[in-house]
Each structure stands twice: as structure tokens, then as C-alpha cells.
């Protein structure tokens, strides 16, 4: 077997850590997964415990379609061996890297807290390598979150008709009651953005605009953090910040921007 592409990194994970990402994935991909003849979702780099891959399968079966197969891929053979007791007809664990060594093409790849431990210069190549395994219209999620999943930020990349993998969106999802200001998510920016959060860069401008809107909406704080967040996003969009979603998602402490805002 060819050597897996990538390196073994810290395996930190925790139950329920990726719930915000899974909720968005289900919302965004539900229709496409249901229409697929053979829906396969990959959890790349599941870590020291396979729990988040197992949770992903449970959620996809409960809310989307019980035909979906989830494949957990880990570059560390010991983590693959340790995960085997959880495998069954719709959940498997294999050794591999960014080349995603599965038969056929896959619908979704979720790679959370994986690229964070690489150099920024490795990201484009890793995206492309994973992208080769995606079906047309397939989605790659590359993101980062904190240890207990209260702050998460991810890039959504889609395989286009022309075979290109195109970054399309940036999503922020946060626990609102513990948020002091929107830029609290900065330490959780994906690798492709985290080193660019400095004055003059688009991601810095976006977070600054959100912080400014948050300040201007301080009078809504007595109605709760959720209300203040919604008003913040209403204010920001009214002042030129484009989003790809609506208040129905903002209520969840989430917001999705077009990638062009930060690219
Ligand atoms: C911090 S853990 C993330 C665990 C889980 N995804 C989460 O977010 O809780 C990162 C894992 O990715 C694995 N990993 C790193 N590079 C990889 C690659 N190229 N292919 C597969 N797994 C990789 C590491 O071995 C490690 O177990």
C-alpha cells in the first residue's frame, strides 16, 4: 500500500466536540446526500478516539438517510486499530491520509482540527489531494474548533463541474452565552486564515466589522446574547457585509459568509 499522505499529529478529540459542524453539514448537504445512489461521508483525522466519527454516522442516519456510510480515516495505525470495535455495516475505520484511500468517490469529507497542525503552505496541496476523491458537487469541510466545540470556524469547499475544488464559504459557529465579542473566534480560524488576522487583511476586516456591529448592538444585550447576535448580523448586512444564510441560522449562533469576503 502507498504511504499515506500527511503526518501523524496530536489526537486531541472529545465527545460532541464537532456537533456544530455536523449540524451545518446536515443542513447544507441533506438534499444532496438523499439524492445520491451511494452516499459516503469521510471523517478524515478522527483522532485518538473514534467518537466523533461514530457521532457523525448517528446524526446522518437520524436526520438524513440511513443508507449513508461513514468512513473514518486516520494516518496513525494505532488509532485505526483502536477504532475497530466500533465498526459495523455503515461505519468503518481505515488507515490513510489526504489521498483518502476509499473505492469510488465520496460525497463529503469532514477534516476537523487536522490541517491546523500543518504549515499554511501545506494547505492548498492537501485540499487538492482530498478534492480528487470528491464527487462532482461534493463538499470538503476544513475547520478548527476549541476543545469542547463552543467556538468553531470552517471553510466549505465544493468540487465544481469542471473538476476544480473551489472554496465557497466561511462559517463561524459559536456558543453565544460565553461570547464577549465576535472576534473571540479568532484563535479558532482555520490554518488558511489564522496567520492573516492582522490589520489590512480581509479576515481581520471582517472580524473588525463584526466586533463593531456587536458594540453598536449592545443595547440588545438585555434581551439575551442570541438577540444581540441576530441584531449584530442584521446591522452588519445592512452595512454591506454579505452572508449566505438567514436569521434561521443566526439564531443558532452561526453565520456563513461567501469565501470572497476573506480570500
Ligand atoms: C486533533 S485530532 C482531530 C480529531 C477530530 N477530528 C476532532 O476534531 O476532534 C487530528 C488527527 O488527525 C490525524 N491526521 C493528521 N494528518 C492526517 C492525514 N493527512 N490524514 C489522516 N489523518 C491525519 C492525526 O493523526 C490526529 O489523530
PDB file of C-alpha atoms and ligand atoms in Angstrom, residues 4-14 17-18 43-49 52 73-76 79 96-99 110-115 117-118 145, ligand 1:
ATOM      1  CA  UNK A   4      -0.442   7.794   3.401  1.00  0.00           C
ATOM      2  CA  UNK A   5      -0.096  11.478   2.558  1.00  0.00           C
ATOM      3  CA  UNK A   6       0.463  13.537   5.698  1.00  0.00           C
ATOM      4  CA  UNK A   7       1.942  13.139   9.161  1.00  0.00           C
ATOM      5  CA  UNK A   8       0.678  11.846  12.498  1.00  0.00           C
ATOM      6  CA  UNK A   9      -0.277  14.719  14.763  1.00  0.00           C
ATOM      7  CA  UNK A  10      -1.796  15.133  18.238  1.00  0.00           C
ATOM      8  CA  UNK A  11      -5.027  13.159  18.509  1.00  0.00           C
ATOM      9  CA  UNK A  12      -6.997  15.503  20.776  1.00  0.00           C
ATOM     10  CA  UNK A  13     -10.734  14.986  20.457  1.00  0.00           C
ATOM     11  CA  UNK A  14     -13.817  14.814  22.671  1.00  0.00           C
ATOM     12  CA  UNK A  17     -16.952  18.379  20.026  1.00  0.00           C
ATOM     13  CA  UNK A  18     -17.995  18.559  16.363  1.00  0.00           C
ATOM     14  CA  UNK A  43     -14.228  11.756   8.632  1.00  0.00           C
ATOM     15  CA  UNK A  44     -10.568  12.446   7.960  1.00  0.00           C
ATOM     16  CA  UNK A  45      -8.284  12.549  11.016  1.00  0.00           C
ATOM     17  CA  UNK A  46     -10.747  11.407  13.670  1.00  0.00           C
ATOM     18  CA  UNK A  47      -8.099  11.416  16.373  1.00  0.00           C
ATOM     19  CA  UNK A  48      -7.229   9.372  19.439  1.00  0.00           C
ATOM     20  CA  UNK A  49     -10.826   8.184  19.826  1.00  0.00           C
ATOM     21  CA  UNK A  52     -16.783  11.954  16.576  1.00  0.00           C
ATOM     22  CA  UNK A  73      -9.629   7.731   8.066  1.00  0.00           C
ATOM     23  CA  UNK A  74      -6.604   8.090  10.321  1.00  0.00           C
ATOM     24  CA  UNK A  75      -2.949   8.260   9.490  1.00  0.00           C
ATOM     25  CA  UNK A  76      -1.982   6.723  12.840  1.00  0.00           C
ATOM     26  CA  UNK A  79      -5.782   4.807  16.262  1.00  0.00           C
ATOM     27  CA  UNK A  96      -4.852   6.666   5.188  1.00  0.00           C
ATOM     28  CA  UNK A  97      -4.052  10.303   4.654  1.00  0.00           C
ATOM     29  CA  UNK A  98      -5.139  13.182   2.421  1.00  0.00           C
ATOM     30  CA  UNK A  99      -5.263  10.789  -0.551  1.00  0.00           C
ATOM     31  CA  UNK A 110     -15.040  16.426   7.105  1.00  0.00           C
ATOM     32  CA  UNK A 111     -11.468  17.271   8.186  1.00  0.00           C
ATOM     33  CA  UNK A 112     -11.682  18.996  11.535  1.00  0.00           C
ATOM     34  CA  UNK A 113      -8.663  20.079  13.540  1.00  0.00           C
ATOM     35  CA  UNK A 114      -6.355  18.307  11.102  1.00  0.00           C
ATOM     36  CA  UNK A 115      -4.761  20.958   8.898  1.00  0.00           C
ATOM     37  CA  UNK A 117      -1.369  21.251  12.883  1.00  0.00           C
ATOM     38  CA  UNK A 118       0.292  21.651   9.469  1.00  0.00           C
ATOM     39  CA  UNK A 145     -12.730  24.334  16.919  1.00  0.00           C
TER      40      UNK A 145
HETATM   41  C1  LIG B   1      -6.513  16.950  16.674  1.00  0.00           C
HETATM   42  S1  LIG B   1      -7.002  15.399  16.006  1.00  0.00           S
HETATM   43  C2  LIG B   1      -8.627  15.800  15.471  1.00  0.00           C
HETATM   44  C3  LIG B   1      -9.637  14.779  15.894  1.00  0.00           C
HETATM   45  C4  LIG B   1     -11.069  15.083  15.475  1.00  0.00           C
HETATM   46  N1  LIG B   1     -11.191  15.311  14.069  1.00  0.00           N
HETATM   47  C5  LIG B   1     -11.584  16.296  16.221  1.00  0.00           C
HETATM   48  O1  LIG B   1     -11.673  17.369  15.637  1.00  0.00           O
HETATM   49  O2  LIG B   1     -11.895  16.184  17.400  1.00  0.00           O
HETATM   50  C6  LIG B   1      -6.109  15.354  14.456  1.00  0.00           C
HETATM   51  C7  LIG B   1      -5.941  13.934  13.923  1.00  0.00           C
HETATM   52  O3  LIG B   1      -5.682  13.992  12.530  1.00  0.00           O
HETATM   53  C8  LIG B   1      -4.790  12.961  12.202  1.00  0.00           C
HETATM   54  N2  LIG B   1      -4.157  13.314  10.929  1.00  0.00           N
HETATM   55  C9  LIG B   1      -3.227  14.262  10.716  1.00  0.00           C
HETATM   56  N3  LIG B   1      -2.936  14.327   9.394  1.00  0.00           N
HETATM   57  C10 LIG B   1      -3.689  13.396   8.791  1.00  0.00           C
HETATM   58  C11 LIG B   1      -3.822  12.986   7.444  1.00  0.00           C
HETATM   59  N4  LIG B   1      -3.100  13.552   6.490  1.00  0.00           N
HETATM   60  N5  LIG B   1      -4.695  12.006   7.155  1.00  0.00           N
HETATM   61  C12 LIG B   1      -5.408  11.409   8.149  1.00  0.00           C
HETATM   62  N6  LIG B   1      -5.321  11.748   9.439  1.00  0.00           N
HETATM   63  C13 LIG B   1      -4.469  12.747   9.757  1.00  0.00           C
HETATM   64  C14 LIG B   1      -3.843  12.928  13.370  1.00  0.00           C
HETATM   65  O4  LIG B   1      -3.153  11.716  13.449  1.00  0.00           O
HETATM   66  C15 LIG B   1      -4.796  13.169  14.535  1.00  0.00           C
HETATM   67  O5  LIG B   1      -5.253  11.951  15.074  1.00  0.00           O
END
